[in-house]
Short mmCIF file of C-alpha atoms and ligand atoms in Angstrom, two decimals:
data_model
loop_
_atom_site.label_atom_id
_atom_site.label_comp_id
_atom_site.label_asym_id
_atom_site.label_seq_id
_atom_site.Cartn_x
_atom_site.Cartn_y
_atom_site.Cartn_z
CA MET A 192 22.70 27.03 -32.06
CA SER A 193 18.72 27.42 -32.70
CA ALA A 194 16.41 26.66 -29.65
CA SER A 195 13.24 25.05 -30.21
CA THR A 196 9.69 26.94 -29.75
CA LEU A 197 9.48 25.05 -26.03
CA VAL A 198 12.82 25.46 -24.63
CA ASP A 199 14.87 21.80 -24.21
CA THR A 200 14.66 21.77 -20.58
CA TYR A 201 13.10 17.96 -20.46
CA ALA A 202 14.74 14.54 -21.59
CA GLN A 203 11.35 12.89 -23.18
CA PHE A 204 10.35 9.70 -23.77
CA PRO A 205 10.07 8.96 -27.40
CA ILE A 206 5.78 8.98 -27.07
CA GLU A 207 3.47 11.54 -27.44
CA LEU A 208 0.51 11.06 -25.64
CA VAL A 209 -3.04 11.83 -26.73
CA GLU A 210 -5.36 10.44 -24.30
CA GLY A 211 -5.77 8.05 -21.32
CA TYR A 212 -8.53 6.22 -18.59
CA GLY A 213 -7.58 5.19 -15.50
CA SER A 214 -4.10 3.50 -15.71
CA ARG A 215 -3.77 3.32 -19.38
CA VAL A 216 -2.88 6.18 -21.34
CA ARG A 217 -2.72 6.09 -25.56
CA ASP A 218 0.37 7.72 -27.53
CA ALA A 219 -0.84 9.47 -30.90
CA ASN A 220 -0.03 6.02 -32.78
CA GLY A 221 -3.03 4.24 -30.83
CA ARG A 222 -0.89 2.27 -29.24
CA ASP A 223 -2.00 1.73 -25.43
CA TYR A 224 0.31 1.52 -22.29
CA TRP A 225 0.21 0.87 -18.52
CA ASP A 226 0.90 3.71 -16.69
CA PHE A 227 3.56 3.08 -13.87
CA TYR A 228 4.99 6.53 -13.91
CA GLY A 229 2.25 8.47 -13.26
CA GLY A 230 3.19 11.77 -15.15
CA HIS A 231 6.22 11.65 -12.14
CA ALA A 232 3.59 10.45 -9.59
CA VAL A 233 0.83 12.76 -10.13
CA ALA A 234 -1.84 11.16 -11.72
CA LEU A 235 -2.96 9.80 -8.13
CA LEU A 236 -6.35 7.96 -9.25
CA GLY A 237 -5.42 7.62 -12.81
CA GLN A 238 -6.66 9.96 -16.16
CA ALA A 239 -9.80 11.02 -16.73
CA HIS A 240 -11.73 9.64 -13.31
CA PRO A 241 -15.17 10.64 -13.96
CA ALA A 242 -15.40 11.89 -10.14
CA VAL A 243 -12.51 14.44 -10.68
CA THR A 244 -13.56 14.97 -14.23
CA GLN A 245 -17.08 15.95 -12.73
CA ALA A 246 -16.54 17.99 -9.88
CA ILE A 247 -13.54 20.21 -11.87
CA GLY A 248 -15.94 20.75 -14.35
CA GLU A 249 -19.13 21.64 -12.74
CA GLN A 250 -16.84 23.81 -10.30
CA ALA A 251 -15.40 25.56 -13.69
CA ALA A 252 -18.81 26.17 -15.03
CA ARG A 253 -20.10 27.86 -11.37
CA LEU A 254 -16.87 29.53 -10.43
CA THR A 255 -13.71 29.00 -12.34
CA PHE A 256 -11.34 31.48 -9.98
CA TYR A 257 -11.69 34.04 -7.22
CA SER A 258 -8.38 34.44 -5.00
CA ASN A 259 -8.13 34.20 -1.50
CA VAL A 260 -9.48 37.99 -1.11
CA VAL A 261 -12.63 36.17 -0.49
CA PRO A 262 -13.58 33.18 1.38
CA LEU A 263 -15.46 30.41 -0.83
CA ASP A 264 -17.09 27.41 0.84
CA VAL A 265 -15.35 25.00 -1.59
CA ARG A 266 -11.90 26.15 -0.39
CA THR A 267 -13.33 25.67 3.56
CA ARG A 268 -14.67 22.32 2.51
CA ALA A 269 -11.73 21.45 0.94
CA ALA A 270 -9.15 22.55 3.93
CA GLN A 271 -11.27 20.64 6.40
CA ARG A 272 -11.48 17.51 4.66
CA LEU A 273 -7.86 17.84 4.00
CA CYS A 274 -7.21 18.20 7.83
CA ARG A 275 -9.47 15.01 8.39
CA PHE A 276 -7.20 12.74 6.21
CA THR A 277 -4.24 13.99 7.52
CA PRO A 278 -3.28 12.40 11.35
CA ALA A 279 -5.04 14.18 14.00
CA GLY A 280 -2.52 16.78 15.06
CA LEU A 281 -1.95 18.73 11.67
CA ASP A 282 -5.15 20.67 11.50
CA HIS A 283 -4.09 23.87 9.60
CA VAL A 284 -3.67 23.79 5.79
CA PHE A 285 -1.98 26.59 3.49
CA PHE A 286 -2.59 26.36 0.08
CA CYS A 287 -0.18 27.28 -2.90
CA ASN A 288 0.16 25.39 -6.28
CA SER A 289 3.28 23.54 -6.48
CA GLY A 290 5.88 20.83 -4.20
CA THR A 291 8.13 23.74 -4.34
CA GLU A 292 6.03 26.72 -3.23
CA ALA A 293 4.75 23.94 -0.06
CA ASN A 294 8.32 23.58 0.83
CA GLU A 295 9.60 26.87 0.04
CA ALA A 296 6.37 28.31 2.67
CA ALA A 297 6.91 25.47 4.95
CA LEU A 298 11.13 26.33 5.29
CA LYS A 299 9.89 30.22 5.44
CA LEU A 300 7.65 29.75 8.16
CA ALA A 301 10.04 27.73 10.10
CA ILE A 302 12.82 30.25 9.31
CA GLN A 303 10.47 33.52 10.28
CA GLN A 304 8.56 31.55 13.58
CA THR A 305 12.33 30.63 15.25
CA GLY A 306 14.34 33.53 13.93
CA ARG A 307 17.37 31.04 12.50
CA LYS A 308 19.20 31.16 9.16
CA ARG A 309 20.18 27.16 8.64
CA ILE A 310 17.97 24.58 7.90
CA ALA A 311 19.13 20.74 7.58
CA ALA A 312 18.10 18.27 4.96
CA LEU A 313 19.34 14.64 3.66
CA LYS A 314 21.93 13.49 1.59
CA GLY A 315 20.20 12.18 -1.73
CA ALA A 316 17.20 14.79 -1.00
CA PHE A 317 14.81 16.30 -3.27
CA HIS A 318 12.55 19.46 -2.57
CA GLY A 319 12.20 21.77 -5.27
CA ARG A 320 14.18 24.19 -7.23
CA THR A 321 12.75 27.18 -5.71
CA LEU A 322 15.36 28.88 -3.48
CA LEU A 323 14.81 27.61 0.07
CA SER A 324 13.57 24.04 -1.56
CA VAL A 325 16.83 24.19 -3.79
CA ALA A 326 18.95 24.78 -0.98
CA ALA A 327 17.70 21.16 0.93
CA THR A 328 17.81 19.45 -1.96
CA ASP A 329 21.08 17.75 -2.35
CA SER A 330 22.35 18.40 -6.00
CA ALA A 331 25.77 19.87 -7.13
CA LYS A 332 23.87 20.70 -10.38
CA LEU A 333 20.76 22.47 -9.08
CA HIS A 334 23.31 24.52 -6.73
CA ALA A 335 26.09 25.40 -9.45
CA SER A 336 25.04 28.59 -10.57
CA LEU A 337 23.20 29.81 -7.04
CA GLU A 338 26.43 30.03 -5.20
CA GLY A 339 25.97 32.55 -2.73
CA LEU A 340 21.96 32.75 -2.78
CA LEU A 341 21.50 29.18 -0.66
CA VAL A 342 20.33 29.48 2.66
CA ASP A 343 23.30 27.34 4.63
CA THR A 344 22.25 23.70 5.40
CA ALA A 345 23.45 20.73 7.31
CA ARG A 346 23.41 17.23 5.53
CA LEU A 347 22.36 14.38 7.51
CA ARG A 348 22.92 11.10 6.09
CA PRO A 349 19.56 9.04 5.82
CA ASN A 350 18.99 6.60 8.97
CA ALA A 351 22.58 7.66 10.08
CA ILE A 352 21.53 8.05 14.16
CA ASP A 353 24.85 9.74 14.89
CA ASP A 354 23.94 12.78 12.85
CA VAL A 355 21.51 14.24 14.32
CA GLU A 356 23.40 16.11 16.26
CA LEU A 357 23.99 18.38 13.27
CA ILE A 358 20.78 19.75 14.38
CA ASN A 359 21.67 22.67 16.87
CA GLN A 360 20.35 25.88 18.16
CA ALA A 361 21.22 27.42 14.43
CA VAL A 362 18.97 24.86 12.71
CA ALA A 363 14.92 26.27 11.81
CA ALA A 364 14.17 22.82 10.63
CA VAL A 365 14.54 19.55 9.31
CA ILE A 366 12.97 18.96 6.18
CA VAL A 367 12.92 14.79 5.18
CA GLU A 368 11.20 12.45 2.37
CA PRO A 369 9.95 9.80 4.27
CA ILE A 370 10.98 7.02 1.72
CA GLN A 371 13.31 9.49 -0.56
CA SER A 372 11.92 8.76 -4.37
CA ILE A 373 14.14 10.20 -6.65
CA ALA A 374 17.42 8.86 -4.76
CA GLY A 375 16.36 5.81 -5.38
CA ILE A 376 13.51 4.70 -2.98
CA VAL A 377 15.53 5.32 0.68
CA GLU A 378 13.19 4.66 2.91
CA LEU A 379 13.65 6.32 6.52
CA GLU A 380 13.16 4.00 9.75
CA GLU A 381 10.84 4.75 12.52
CA SER A 382 14.50 5.28 14.95
CA PHE A 383 15.93 7.44 12.66
CA LEU A 384 12.28 9.63 12.23
CA ALA A 385 12.10 8.98 16.49
CA ALA A 386 15.49 10.77 17.00
CA LEU A 387 15.23 13.35 14.22
CA ARG A 388 11.89 14.33 16.28
CA ARG A 389 13.58 13.92 19.56
CA ARG A 390 16.13 16.07 18.49
CA CYS A 391 14.00 18.91 17.12
CA ASP A 392 12.45 19.20 19.99
CA GLN A 393 15.54 19.77 22.44
CA MET A 394 16.87 22.18 20.02
CA GLY A 395 13.65 24.15 19.52
CA ALA A 396 14.08 23.08 15.33
CA LEU A 397 10.45 22.32 13.37
CA LEU A 398 10.27 18.93 11.88
CA ILE A 399 8.79 18.77 7.64
CA TYR A 400 7.99 16.07 6.34
CA ASP A 401 8.18 16.22 2.60
CA GLU A 402 4.89 13.72 1.63
CA ILE A 403 4.93 15.19 -2.23
CA GLN A 404 5.62 11.54 -3.09
CA THR A 405 4.55 9.93 -0.18
CA GLY A 406 1.44 11.20 0.94
CA MET A 407 -2.37 10.78 -0.26
CA GLY A 408 -2.69 6.74 0.07
CA ARG A 409 0.40 6.18 -1.75
CA LEU A 410 2.33 4.11 1.07
CA GLY A 411 -0.65 2.15 1.69
CA ARG A 412 -1.80 4.18 4.43
CA PRO A 413 -2.92 8.24 4.37
CA PHE A 414 0.67 9.65 5.06
CA ALA A 415 3.64 8.83 6.55
CA ALA A 416 3.42 11.12 9.08
CA GLY A 417 1.34 9.45 12.11
CA ALA A 418 2.39 5.68 10.56
CA TYR A 419 5.31 5.95 12.94
CA GLY A 420 4.54 7.30 15.97
CA VAL A 421 6.01 9.79 15.16
CA LEU A 422 4.31 13.43 14.13
CA PRO A 423 6.15 16.32 12.11
CA ASP A 424 5.27 19.65 12.70
CA MET A 425 4.21 20.03 9.23
CA ILE A 426 3.35 17.67 6.21
CA THR A 427 3.94 19.62 2.35
CA LEU A 428 1.74 17.92 -0.28
CA ALA A 429 1.30 18.19 -3.98
CA LYS A 430 1.81 16.26 -7.21
CA GLY A 431 -1.58 14.09 -6.71
CA ILE A 432 -3.55 16.02 -4.84
CA ALA A 433 -5.78 16.99 -7.02
CA ASN A 434 -5.13 14.58 -9.38
CA GLY A 435 -3.29 16.97 -11.72
CA ILE A 436 -4.70 20.33 -11.31
CA PRO A 437 -1.77 21.98 -9.87
CA MET A 438 -2.05 22.03 -6.41
CA GLY A 439 0.17 22.14 -3.41
CA ALA A 440 -0.38 22.44 0.34
CA VAL A 441 0.59 22.86 3.80
CA VAL A 442 -0.70 20.85 6.36
CA MET A 443 0.82 22.07 10.00
CA ASN A 444 0.38 22.13 13.80
CA ASP A 445 -1.55 24.40 16.18
CA ARG A 446 2.59 25.46 17.32
CA VAL A 447 3.32 26.55 13.42
CA ALA A 448 -0.37 28.08 12.87
CA ALA A 449 -0.64 29.61 15.71
CA PRO A 450 1.50 32.53 15.42
CA ILE A 451 0.70 33.15 11.71
CA LYS A 452 -0.51 36.71 10.53
CA ILE A 453 -2.30 38.11 7.67
CA GLY A 454 0.56 38.40 5.06
CA ASP A 455 3.07 35.89 6.04
CA LEU A 456 2.05 33.76 3.60
CA GLY A 457 0.34 34.67 -0.33
CA SER A 458 -0.27 33.21 -3.36
CA THR A 459 -2.89 34.03 -5.93
CA PHE A 460 -3.92 30.95 -7.36
CA GLY A 461 -3.27 28.76 -4.41
CA GLY A 462 -6.57 27.67 -3.12
CA GLY A 463 -8.30 28.12 -6.23
CA PRO A 464 -11.92 27.09 -6.69
CA VAL A 465 -11.05 24.15 -9.13
CA ALA A 466 -8.44 22.91 -7.51
CA CYS A 467 -9.81 22.53 -4.13
CA ALA A 468 -13.01 20.71 -5.82
CA GLY A 469 -10.38 18.62 -7.27
CA LEU A 470 -8.82 17.58 -4.02
CA LEU A 471 -12.16 17.44 -2.30
CA ALA A 472 -12.88 14.63 -5.38
CA VAL A 473 -9.63 12.69 -4.42
CA ILE A 474 -10.44 12.58 -1.44
CA GLU A 475 -13.92 11.38 -1.23
CA THR A 476 -13.03 8.60 -4.17
CA ILE A 477 -9.92 7.27 -2.15
CA GLU A 478 -12.45 6.76 0.60
CA ALA A 479 -15.62 5.78 -1.17
CA GLU A 480 -13.37 2.88 -3.31
CA ARG A 481 -11.22 1.79 -0.63
CA LEU A 482 -8.18 2.90 -2.24
CA VAL A 483 -5.52 3.11 0.54
CA GLU A 484 -5.78 -0.53 1.33
CA HIS A 485 -6.14 -1.53 -2.68
CA ALA A 486 -2.72 0.64 -2.46
CA ALA A 487 -1.14 -1.61 -0.21
CA HIS A 488 -2.49 -4.97 -2.25
CA LEU A 489 -0.98 -3.32 -5.15
CA GLY A 490 2.40 -2.35 -3.31
CA GLU A 491 2.07 -6.58 -2.18
CA ARG A 492 1.70 -7.31 -5.22
CA MET A 493 4.37 -5.50 -6.76
CA ARG A 494 6.31 -7.47 -4.49
CA ASP A 495 5.19 -10.71 -4.28
CA THR A 496 5.39 -11.07 -8.34
CA LEU A 497 8.25 -8.62 -9.83
CA LYS A 498 11.04 -10.28 -8.87
CA ILE A 499 11.35 -11.31 -11.90
CA GLY A 500 14.21 -11.55 -14.97
CA PRO A 501 16.27 -8.59 -14.49
CA VAL A 502 14.94 -7.76 -10.98
CA ARG A 503 17.41 -8.57 -8.12
CA GLN A 504 15.57 -6.75 -5.22
CA ILE A 505 12.21 -4.44 -4.65
CA LEU A 506 12.45 -1.65 -2.55
CA GLY A 507 9.78 0.66 -1.42
CA ARG A 508 6.24 -0.07 -0.06
CA GLY A 509 2.40 1.04 -2.00
CA CYS A 510 2.56 2.02 -4.92
CA LEU A 511 6.24 3.65 -4.78
CA ILE A 512 8.24 0.54 -5.34
CA GLY A 513 12.17 0.54 -6.28
CA LEU A 514 13.10 -2.60 -8.72
CA VAL A 515 17.12 -3.03 -8.50
CA VAL A 516 17.98 -4.70 -11.89
CA GLU A 517 20.47 -5.90 -13.35
CA GLY A 518 22.50 -3.29 -15.46
CA ALA A 519 21.46 -0.11 -16.23
CA ALA A 520 17.71 0.56 -15.24
CA LYS A 521 17.78 3.36 -18.37
CA ASP A 522 17.79 -0.17 -20.84
CA VAL A 523 15.33 -2.15 -18.85
CA GLN A 524 12.90 1.19 -18.96
CA LYS A 525 13.20 1.42 -23.03
CA HIS A 526 12.56 -2.34 -23.14
CA LEU A 527 9.24 -2.34 -21.03
CA LEU A 528 8.24 0.84 -22.95
CA GLU A 529 8.57 -0.91 -25.87
CA ARG A 530 5.92 -3.59 -24.68
CA GLY A 531 3.47 -1.13 -23.67
CA PHE A 532 4.71 -0.38 -19.86
CA ILE A 533 5.94 3.43 -18.85
CA THR A 534 8.29 3.49 -15.76
CA GLY A 535 10.65 5.92 -14.21
CA THR A 536 14.40 6.36 -13.36
CA SER A 537 16.06 7.95 -10.59
CA ASP A 538 19.40 8.66 -9.50
CA ASN A 539 20.70 5.41 -8.98
CA PRO A 540 21.62 3.92 -12.49
CA GLN A 541 20.08 0.87 -11.61
CA LEU A 542 17.37 1.13 -10.01
CA LEU A 543 13.51 1.50 -11.90
CA ARG A 544 11.05 3.47 -10.17
CA LEU A 545 7.31 2.70 -10.07
CA MET A 546 4.77 5.14 -8.92
CA PRO A 547 1.38 3.80 -10.78
CA PRO A 548 -1.90 5.48 -9.63
CA ILE A 549 -3.43 4.07 -6.98
CA ASN A 550 -6.27 2.41 -8.44
CA THR A 551 -4.14 0.31 -10.83
CA PRO A 552 -6.17 -3.47 -11.53
CA LEU A 553 -3.42 -6.29 -9.66
CA GLU A 554 -3.45 -7.51 -13.20
CA ALA A 555 -1.58 -4.51 -14.96
CA VAL A 556 1.21 -5.90 -12.09
CA ASP A 557 0.86 -9.44 -13.38
CA GLU A 558 1.18 -8.11 -17.15
CA LEU A 559 4.33 -5.77 -16.04
CA GLY A 560 5.90 -9.25 -14.37
CA ARG A 561 5.34 -10.94 -17.83
CA ALA A 562 7.07 -8.15 -19.77
CA LEU A 563 9.97 -8.28 -17.36
CA LYS A 564 9.96 -12.13 -17.42
CA ALA A 565 9.89 -11.43 -21.65
N1 PLP B 847 9.33 16.86 -3.48
C1 PLP B 847 9.51 16.04 -3.62
C2 PLP B 847 9.75 14.74 -2.92
C3 PLP B 847 9.31 15.72 -5.04
O1 PLP B 847 9.14 14.75 -5.87
C4 PLP B 847 9.02 16.63 -6.45
C5 PLP B 847 8.94 16.82 -7.20
O2 PLP B 847 8.85 16.04 -8.03
C6 PLP B 847 9.55 18.17 -5.28
C7 PLP B 847 9.51 18.01 -4.11
C8 PLP B 847 8.81 19.42 -6.16
O3 PLP B 847 7.58 19.42 -6.53
P1 PLP B 847 7.13 20.50 -7.99
O4 PLP B 847 7.64 19.76 -8.86
O5 PLP B 847 6.07 20.18 -8.39
O6 PLP B 847 7.72 21.63 -7.27
#
């Protein structure tokens, strides 16, 4: 048995990409694709957005990196800008580099601040692969080799209000994706989120929304937090926040931020200047190009026009959409790739996941509809 130079840890699409612009990517044979996968929901503004490219290029040319041992104007501006974009009440930010790190930091803060050793998360959840995040993730496969190393996790069923009773005074925090993505686009109902908030308040537990996929305008609203009149104590962000420059963030309320002391959290790369310049450019572009509204229009267009061909049902909202198909989603995905569309699958074998850049033109959806029909 011989291993390849790059260890074989990913199942890969049978195409090699060499360049891209906006929602189009090109393979090594010069063939173009519409990207409804977005490099796993990371290409929020697509490839090579001029404003992001200019911002990260200029920052790299001026000061490529300095750690958190010194204050940086670009980091301060990025934090302030992000906290203006997130709902009022979530006004403090810790920067890191990825989704799992953001969830790890949020759960660690909850454990530190409550002195409790148990967490709660949902069936079907995906929160990452580091120890606290993977404990919150509902995956027997990912847990198999980690027995004895994982924090005890209460497992609630999505939208099962009775299950909120599992949150007791031993639980430090509850973490949820407002729309579970990898599970197969499972939307949490407003009443369930409100019940979680009430129960957390009664039990002294913290509520965390993992908005790594649902945040930054993707749902046709800035964030799920604040959209239902329930605010979590923290939201975690990553993926597209700097449009592909690795970056994660925990945005938190006063209650969580106030007790944090020097050394409680840390990251060498977190809040690096190039990532911060990218984040600033992303938010400025979302606002200047009215992309939250555009994401909502794209979602409506997908819902209105894609129930066609093998598609039986459409789930989700904005640019986080699930197409429930007849037969295996993998087969539909393969056929779509042959017709020039990159799409994603999920844990639900009959669900095709669409996570296009939020500035994708509406015509791309119409073209996808024609390909599905064919
Ligand atoms: N949370 C959610 C909802 C995700 O979809 C992912 C990644 O797919 C993560 C957390 C982990 O993010 P990362 O791969 O950046 O660690």
